[in-house]
Coordinates of C-alpha atoms and ligand atoms in Angstrom, one line a residue:
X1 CA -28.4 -230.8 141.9
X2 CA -29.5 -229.8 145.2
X3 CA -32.2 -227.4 145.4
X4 CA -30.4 -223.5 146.0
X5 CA -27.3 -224.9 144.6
X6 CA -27.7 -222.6 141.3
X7 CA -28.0 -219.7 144.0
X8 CA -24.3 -220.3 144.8
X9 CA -23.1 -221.3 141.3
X10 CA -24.1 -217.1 140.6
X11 CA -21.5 -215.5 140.0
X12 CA -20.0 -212.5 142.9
X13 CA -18.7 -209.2 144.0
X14 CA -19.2 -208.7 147.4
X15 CA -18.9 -204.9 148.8
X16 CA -20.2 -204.7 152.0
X17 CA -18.4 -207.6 154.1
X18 CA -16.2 -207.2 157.8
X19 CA -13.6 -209.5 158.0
X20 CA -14.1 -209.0 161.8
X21 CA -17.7 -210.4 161.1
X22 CA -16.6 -214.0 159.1
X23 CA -14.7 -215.1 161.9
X24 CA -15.4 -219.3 161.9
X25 CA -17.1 -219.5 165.5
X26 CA -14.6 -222.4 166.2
X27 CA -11.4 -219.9 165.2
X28 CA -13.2 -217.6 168.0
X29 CA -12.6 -220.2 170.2
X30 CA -9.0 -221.1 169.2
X31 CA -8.3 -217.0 169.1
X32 CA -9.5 -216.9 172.7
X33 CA -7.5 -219.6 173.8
X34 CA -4.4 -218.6 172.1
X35 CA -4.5 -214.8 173.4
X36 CA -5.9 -215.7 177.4
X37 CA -9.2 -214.2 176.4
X38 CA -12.1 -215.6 178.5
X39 CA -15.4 -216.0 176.4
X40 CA -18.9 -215.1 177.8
X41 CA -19.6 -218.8 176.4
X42 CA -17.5 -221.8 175.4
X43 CA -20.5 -222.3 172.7
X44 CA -20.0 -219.7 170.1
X45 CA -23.0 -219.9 168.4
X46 CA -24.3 -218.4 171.8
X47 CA -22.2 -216.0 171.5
X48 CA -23.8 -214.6 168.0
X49 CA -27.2 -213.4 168.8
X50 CA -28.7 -210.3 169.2
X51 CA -31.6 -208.2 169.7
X52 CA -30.3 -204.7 168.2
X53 CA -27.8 -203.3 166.8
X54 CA -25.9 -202.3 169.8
X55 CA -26.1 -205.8 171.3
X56 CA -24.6 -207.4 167.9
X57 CA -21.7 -204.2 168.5
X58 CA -20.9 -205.6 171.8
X59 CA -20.4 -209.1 169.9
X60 CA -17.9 -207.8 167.3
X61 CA -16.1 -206.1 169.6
X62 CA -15.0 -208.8 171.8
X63 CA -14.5 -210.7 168.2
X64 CA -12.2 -207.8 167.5
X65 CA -10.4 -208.2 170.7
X66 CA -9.0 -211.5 169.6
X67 CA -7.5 -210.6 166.8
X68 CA -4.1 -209.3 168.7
X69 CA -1.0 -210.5 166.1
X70 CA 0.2 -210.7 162.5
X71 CA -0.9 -214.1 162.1
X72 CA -4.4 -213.6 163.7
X73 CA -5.1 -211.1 161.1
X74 CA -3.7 -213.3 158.1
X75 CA -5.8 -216.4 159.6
X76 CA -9.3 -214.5 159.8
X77 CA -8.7 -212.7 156.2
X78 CA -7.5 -216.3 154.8
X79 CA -10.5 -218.2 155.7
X80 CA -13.4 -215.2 155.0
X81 CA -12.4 -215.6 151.4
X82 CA -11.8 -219.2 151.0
X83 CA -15.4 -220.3 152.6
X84 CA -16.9 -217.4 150.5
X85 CA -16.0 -218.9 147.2
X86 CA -17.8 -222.1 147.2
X87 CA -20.9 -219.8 147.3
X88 CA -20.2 -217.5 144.5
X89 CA -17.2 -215.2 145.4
X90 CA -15.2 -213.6 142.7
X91 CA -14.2 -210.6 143.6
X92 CA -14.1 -208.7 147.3
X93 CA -13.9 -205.3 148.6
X94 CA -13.7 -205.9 152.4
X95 CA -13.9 -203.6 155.6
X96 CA -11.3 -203.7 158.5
X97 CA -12.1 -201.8 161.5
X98 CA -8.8 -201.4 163.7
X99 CA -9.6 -198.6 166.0
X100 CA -9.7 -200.5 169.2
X101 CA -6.8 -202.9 168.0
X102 CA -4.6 -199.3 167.6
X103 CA -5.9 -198.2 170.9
X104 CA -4.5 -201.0 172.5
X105 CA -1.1 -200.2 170.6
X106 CA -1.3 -202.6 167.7
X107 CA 0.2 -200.9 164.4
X108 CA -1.5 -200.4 161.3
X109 CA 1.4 -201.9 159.0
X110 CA 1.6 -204.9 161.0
X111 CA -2.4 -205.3 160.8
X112 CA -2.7 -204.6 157.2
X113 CA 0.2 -206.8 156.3
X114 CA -1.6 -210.0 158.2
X115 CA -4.7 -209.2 156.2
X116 CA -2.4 -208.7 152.9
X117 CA -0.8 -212.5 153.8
X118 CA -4.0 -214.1 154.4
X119 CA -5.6 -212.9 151.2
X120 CA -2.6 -213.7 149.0
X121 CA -2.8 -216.9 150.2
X122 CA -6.2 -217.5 149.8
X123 CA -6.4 -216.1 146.3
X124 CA -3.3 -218.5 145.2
X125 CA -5.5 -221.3 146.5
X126 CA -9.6 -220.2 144.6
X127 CA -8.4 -217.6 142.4
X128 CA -11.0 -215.2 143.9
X129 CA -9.7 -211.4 144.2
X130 CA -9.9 -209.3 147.2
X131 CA -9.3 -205.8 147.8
X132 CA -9.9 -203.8 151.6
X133 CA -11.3 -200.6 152.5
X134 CA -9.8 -198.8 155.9
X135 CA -13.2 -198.4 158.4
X136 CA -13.4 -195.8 161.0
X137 CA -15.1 -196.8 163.8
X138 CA -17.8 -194.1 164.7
X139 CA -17.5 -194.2 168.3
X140 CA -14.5 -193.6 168.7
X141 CA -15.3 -189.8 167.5
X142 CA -13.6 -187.4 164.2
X143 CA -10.3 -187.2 166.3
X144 CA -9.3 -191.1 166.3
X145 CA -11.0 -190.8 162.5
X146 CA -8.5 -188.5 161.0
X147 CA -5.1 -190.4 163.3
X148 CA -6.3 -193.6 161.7
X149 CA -6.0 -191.8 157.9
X150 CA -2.7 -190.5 158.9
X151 CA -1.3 -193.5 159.8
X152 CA -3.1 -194.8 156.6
X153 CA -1.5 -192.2 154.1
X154 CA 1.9 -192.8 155.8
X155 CA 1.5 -196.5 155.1
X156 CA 0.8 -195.7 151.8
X157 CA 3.9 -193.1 151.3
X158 CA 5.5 -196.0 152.0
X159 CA 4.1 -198.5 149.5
X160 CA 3.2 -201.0 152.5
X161 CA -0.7 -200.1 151.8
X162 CA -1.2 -200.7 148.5
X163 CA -4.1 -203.3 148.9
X164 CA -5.8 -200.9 151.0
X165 CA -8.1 -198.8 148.5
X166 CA -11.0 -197.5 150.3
X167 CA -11.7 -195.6 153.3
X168 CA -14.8 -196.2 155.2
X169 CA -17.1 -196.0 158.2
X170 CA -19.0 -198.1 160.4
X171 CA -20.5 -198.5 164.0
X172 CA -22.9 -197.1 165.9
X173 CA -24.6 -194.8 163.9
X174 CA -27.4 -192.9 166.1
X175 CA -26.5 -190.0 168.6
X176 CA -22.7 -188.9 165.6
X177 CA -23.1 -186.4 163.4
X178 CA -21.0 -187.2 160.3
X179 CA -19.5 -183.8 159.7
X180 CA -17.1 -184.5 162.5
X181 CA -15.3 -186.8 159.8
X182 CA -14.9 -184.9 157.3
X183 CA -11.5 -183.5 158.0
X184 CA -10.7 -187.7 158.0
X185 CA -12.3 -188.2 154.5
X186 CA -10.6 -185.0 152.6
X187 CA -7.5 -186.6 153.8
X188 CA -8.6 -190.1 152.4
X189 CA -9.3 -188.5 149.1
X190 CA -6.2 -186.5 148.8
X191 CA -4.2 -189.8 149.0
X192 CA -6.3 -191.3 146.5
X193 CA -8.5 -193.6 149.0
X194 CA -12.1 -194.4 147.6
X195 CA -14.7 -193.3 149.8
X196 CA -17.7 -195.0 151.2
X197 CA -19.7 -195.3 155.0
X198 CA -22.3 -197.0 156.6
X199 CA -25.3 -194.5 156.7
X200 CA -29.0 -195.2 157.2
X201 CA -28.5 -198.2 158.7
X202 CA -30.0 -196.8 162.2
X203 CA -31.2 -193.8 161.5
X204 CA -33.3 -191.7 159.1
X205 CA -32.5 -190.8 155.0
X206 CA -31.1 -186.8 156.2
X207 CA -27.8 -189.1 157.7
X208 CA -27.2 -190.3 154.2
X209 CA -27.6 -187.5 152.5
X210 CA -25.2 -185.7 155.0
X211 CA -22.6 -188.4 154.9
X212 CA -22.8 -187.7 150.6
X213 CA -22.4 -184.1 151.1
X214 CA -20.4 -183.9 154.1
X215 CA -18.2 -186.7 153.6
X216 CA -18.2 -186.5 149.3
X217 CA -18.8 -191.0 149.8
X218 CA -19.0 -192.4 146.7
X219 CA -20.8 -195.2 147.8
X220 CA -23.5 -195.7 150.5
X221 CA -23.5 -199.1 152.9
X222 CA -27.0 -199.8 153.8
X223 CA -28.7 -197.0 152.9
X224 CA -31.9 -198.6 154.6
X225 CA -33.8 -195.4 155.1
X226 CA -33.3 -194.1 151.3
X227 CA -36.9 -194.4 150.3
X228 CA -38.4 -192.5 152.6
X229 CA -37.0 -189.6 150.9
X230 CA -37.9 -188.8 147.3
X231 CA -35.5 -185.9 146.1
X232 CA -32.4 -188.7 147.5
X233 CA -33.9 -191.4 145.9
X234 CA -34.3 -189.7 142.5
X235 CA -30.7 -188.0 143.4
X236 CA -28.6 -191.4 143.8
X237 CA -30.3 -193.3 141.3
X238 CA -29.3 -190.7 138.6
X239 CA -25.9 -190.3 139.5
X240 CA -25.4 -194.1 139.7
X241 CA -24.2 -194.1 143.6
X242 CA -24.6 -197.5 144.5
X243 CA -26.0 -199.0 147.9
X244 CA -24.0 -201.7 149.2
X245 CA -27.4 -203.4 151.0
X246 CA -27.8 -206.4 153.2
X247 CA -31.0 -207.8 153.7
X248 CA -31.0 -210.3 155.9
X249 CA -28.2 -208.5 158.0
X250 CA -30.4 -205.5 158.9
X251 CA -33.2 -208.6 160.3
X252 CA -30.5 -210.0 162.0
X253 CA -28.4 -207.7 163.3
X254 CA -30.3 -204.0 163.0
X255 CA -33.7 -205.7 163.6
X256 CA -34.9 -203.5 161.1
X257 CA -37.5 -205.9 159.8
X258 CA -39.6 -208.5 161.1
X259 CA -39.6 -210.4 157.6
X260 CA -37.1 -210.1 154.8
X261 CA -40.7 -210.0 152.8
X262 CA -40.9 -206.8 154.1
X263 CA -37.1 -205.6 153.0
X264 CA -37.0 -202.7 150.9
X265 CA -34.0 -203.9 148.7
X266 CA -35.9 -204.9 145.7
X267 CA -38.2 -201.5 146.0
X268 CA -34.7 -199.4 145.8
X269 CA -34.1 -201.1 142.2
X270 CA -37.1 -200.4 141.1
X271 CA -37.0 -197.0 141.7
X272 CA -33.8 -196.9 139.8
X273 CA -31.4 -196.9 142.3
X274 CA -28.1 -199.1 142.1
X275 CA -28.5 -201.6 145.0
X276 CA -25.9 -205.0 145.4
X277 CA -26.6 -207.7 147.5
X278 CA -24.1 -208.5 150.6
X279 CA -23.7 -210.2 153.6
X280 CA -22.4 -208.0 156.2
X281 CA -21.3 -210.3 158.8
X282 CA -21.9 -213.7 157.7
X283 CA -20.1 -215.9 160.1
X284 CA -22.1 -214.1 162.6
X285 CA -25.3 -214.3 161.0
X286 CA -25.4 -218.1 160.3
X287 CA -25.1 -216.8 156.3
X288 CA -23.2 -217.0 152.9
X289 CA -23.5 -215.2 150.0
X290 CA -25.9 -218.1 148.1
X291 CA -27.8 -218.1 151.2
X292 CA -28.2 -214.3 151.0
X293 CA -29.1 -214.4 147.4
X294 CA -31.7 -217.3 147.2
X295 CA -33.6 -216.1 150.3
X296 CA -34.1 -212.7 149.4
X297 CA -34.8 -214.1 145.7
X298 CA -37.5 -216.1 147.3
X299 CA -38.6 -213.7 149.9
X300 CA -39.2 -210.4 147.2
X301 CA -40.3 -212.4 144.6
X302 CA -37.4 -211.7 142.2
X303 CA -37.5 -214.0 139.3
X304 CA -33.7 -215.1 137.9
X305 CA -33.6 -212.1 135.2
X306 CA -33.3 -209.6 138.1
X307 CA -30.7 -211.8 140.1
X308 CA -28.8 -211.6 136.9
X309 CA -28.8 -207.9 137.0
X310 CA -28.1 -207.3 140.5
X311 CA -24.8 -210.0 140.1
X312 CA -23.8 -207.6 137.5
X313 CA -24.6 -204.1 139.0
X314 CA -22.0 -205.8 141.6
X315 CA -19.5 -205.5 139.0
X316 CA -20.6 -202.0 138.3
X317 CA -20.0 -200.7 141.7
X318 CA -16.9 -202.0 142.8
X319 CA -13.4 -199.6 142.3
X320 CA -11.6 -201.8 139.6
X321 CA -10.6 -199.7 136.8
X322 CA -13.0 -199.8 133.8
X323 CA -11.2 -202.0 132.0
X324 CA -10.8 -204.5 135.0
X325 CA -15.1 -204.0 135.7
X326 CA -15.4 -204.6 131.2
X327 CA -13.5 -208.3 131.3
X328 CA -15.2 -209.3 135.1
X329 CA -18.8 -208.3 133.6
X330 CA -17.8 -210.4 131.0
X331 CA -16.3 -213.3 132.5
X332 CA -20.3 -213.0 134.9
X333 CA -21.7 -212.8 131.6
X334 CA -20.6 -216.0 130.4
X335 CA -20.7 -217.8 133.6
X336 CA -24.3 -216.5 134.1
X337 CA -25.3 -217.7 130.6
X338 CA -24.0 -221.3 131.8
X339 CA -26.6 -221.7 134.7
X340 CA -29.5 -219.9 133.1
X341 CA -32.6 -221.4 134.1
X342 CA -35.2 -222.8 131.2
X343 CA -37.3 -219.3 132.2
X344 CA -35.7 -216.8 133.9
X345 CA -38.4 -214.6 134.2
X346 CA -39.5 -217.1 137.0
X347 CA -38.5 -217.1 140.7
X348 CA -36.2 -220.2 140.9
Ligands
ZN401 ZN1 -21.6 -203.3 157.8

């Protein structure tokens, strides 16, 4: 076996992933092509670097861009979950973002009913499972945020949305004051939409503790900035609210970090607090989830016993229904008992 292969053999949920942010750099290419879009750069690989998290915005916006029909939408959702399964994947909750795609009058059904297609299809082929939470996109302010769950609970009415099951939010984070959602995220909830955003990514711990008051999220993505405040800390680790965290994404894209040695991800579980492991934007970031596991393994030190745990607090914080999170815990538990390691309270 090839060293790192047992880092892929792990068994995964994956909670924090864009489907915007897996696009194969040569389907950018083909995307462009097929819908007259020039590129900055023939070379896509060019095209994915970044020094902040504004420049990485700019990035997955043009990405966004290209994704203009039906079967651009099913193409991009197809392939994020087949080349996630060979590194772990079993079961996905994924963000969409389509506020500029509905600005530039694409429609909701006909978006969410490419990304239904492509998953089908892809979980015919690996078996993997994938669900999709509704992003709204920050910048485009609270007004565009509570349209978007209009639409969204009208899709739902009329039982075209059914694979959608969260609501979320993402984008630029500094310089938007969360309340200005909230309207959006009491309509989420009344039509039964699970509720999580991207806080703390950018900006300091008081963001996430208004997005959990202001916005009643369930679940945090990021959460970077957690530790810095003690009450929060002690606060979301008791009520079991996980973090949806993504270490080598915030050195990446959010430059948070110089080092993933310096990452706080394995300081959040100590401290109690319900953190799972993610990749963000992996076909942007040169990344998979094996990748994301063994480095940051390697990099905090985390012998296998822990990696177990945090591939089963996974299970833990997705939205299945209990009985749905009892069988997948125990479908991990046996797969994880196959691939054990001679002494797991070693970093492998
Ligand atoms: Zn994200």
């Amino acid at each position: 076996m090839r060293s790192g292969d047992v880092y892929d053999a792990i068994p995964k949920v994956e909670l924090h992933c864009h489907v915007e942010g897996t696009v194969r750099p040569a389907t950018v290419v083909e995307l462009a092509q097929k819908n007259g879009r020039q590129l900055p750069s023939e070379d896509p690989t060019e095209l994915y670097r970044y020094t902040s998290l504004n420049s990485f915005l700019e990035i997955f916006w043009l990405v966004q861009e290209l994704l203009v029909d039906r079967d651009d939408w099913a193409r991009v959702a197809y392939q994020s979950v087949v080349d996630a399964v060979p590194h772990g994947l079993r079961y996905r909750e994924m963000f969409f973002t389509p506020a500029r795609h509905l600005a530039a009058g694409q429609d909701l059904a006909e978006i969410v009913a490419g990304l239904s297609d492509g998953i089908e299809q892809a979980v015919l082929e690996t078996g993997a499972r994938c669900a999709l939470i509704c992003d709204i996109d920050r910048a485009y302010g609270g007004g565009a945020g509570l349209e978007l769950v209009e639409r969204l609970a009208a899709l739902r009415r009329s039982g075209r949305g059914e694979r959608v099951i969260g609501l979320g939010m993402d984008s630029t984070e500094r310089g938007v004051d969360p309340r200005d959602f909230a309207d959006a995220f009491r309509l989420g909830e009344s039509v039964g939409l699970r509720l999580t955003s991207h806080a703390g990514e950018d900006t300091g711990p008081d963001n996430i503790a208004t997005a959990l008051d202001a916005l009643r999220i369930e679940r945090i993505d990021h959460g970077l900035a957690i530790l810095e405040d003690e009450a929060l800390t002690r606060r979301v680790a008791e009520e079991r609210i996980p973090l949806n965290v993504c270490p080598n994404s915030n050195i990446i894209i959010a430059n948070k970090y110089e080092r993933l040695e310096e990452h706080p991800f394995r300081r959040m579980r100590q401290a109690g607090v319900l953190a799972t492991l993610n990749t963000d934007d992996p076909a942007m970031t040169d990344l998979d989830l094996g990748k994301e596991y063994r480095t940051v393994a390697r990099a905090l030190g985390m012998p296998w016993s822990e990696i177990e745990e945090v591939a089963l607090d996974g299970v833990e914080a997705t939205w299945l229904s209990e009985g749905e999170k009892r069988s997948l815990r125990a479908q991990f538990e046996r797969e994880l008992a196959e691939i054990r390691p001679s002494d797991p309270s070693e970093v492998v």
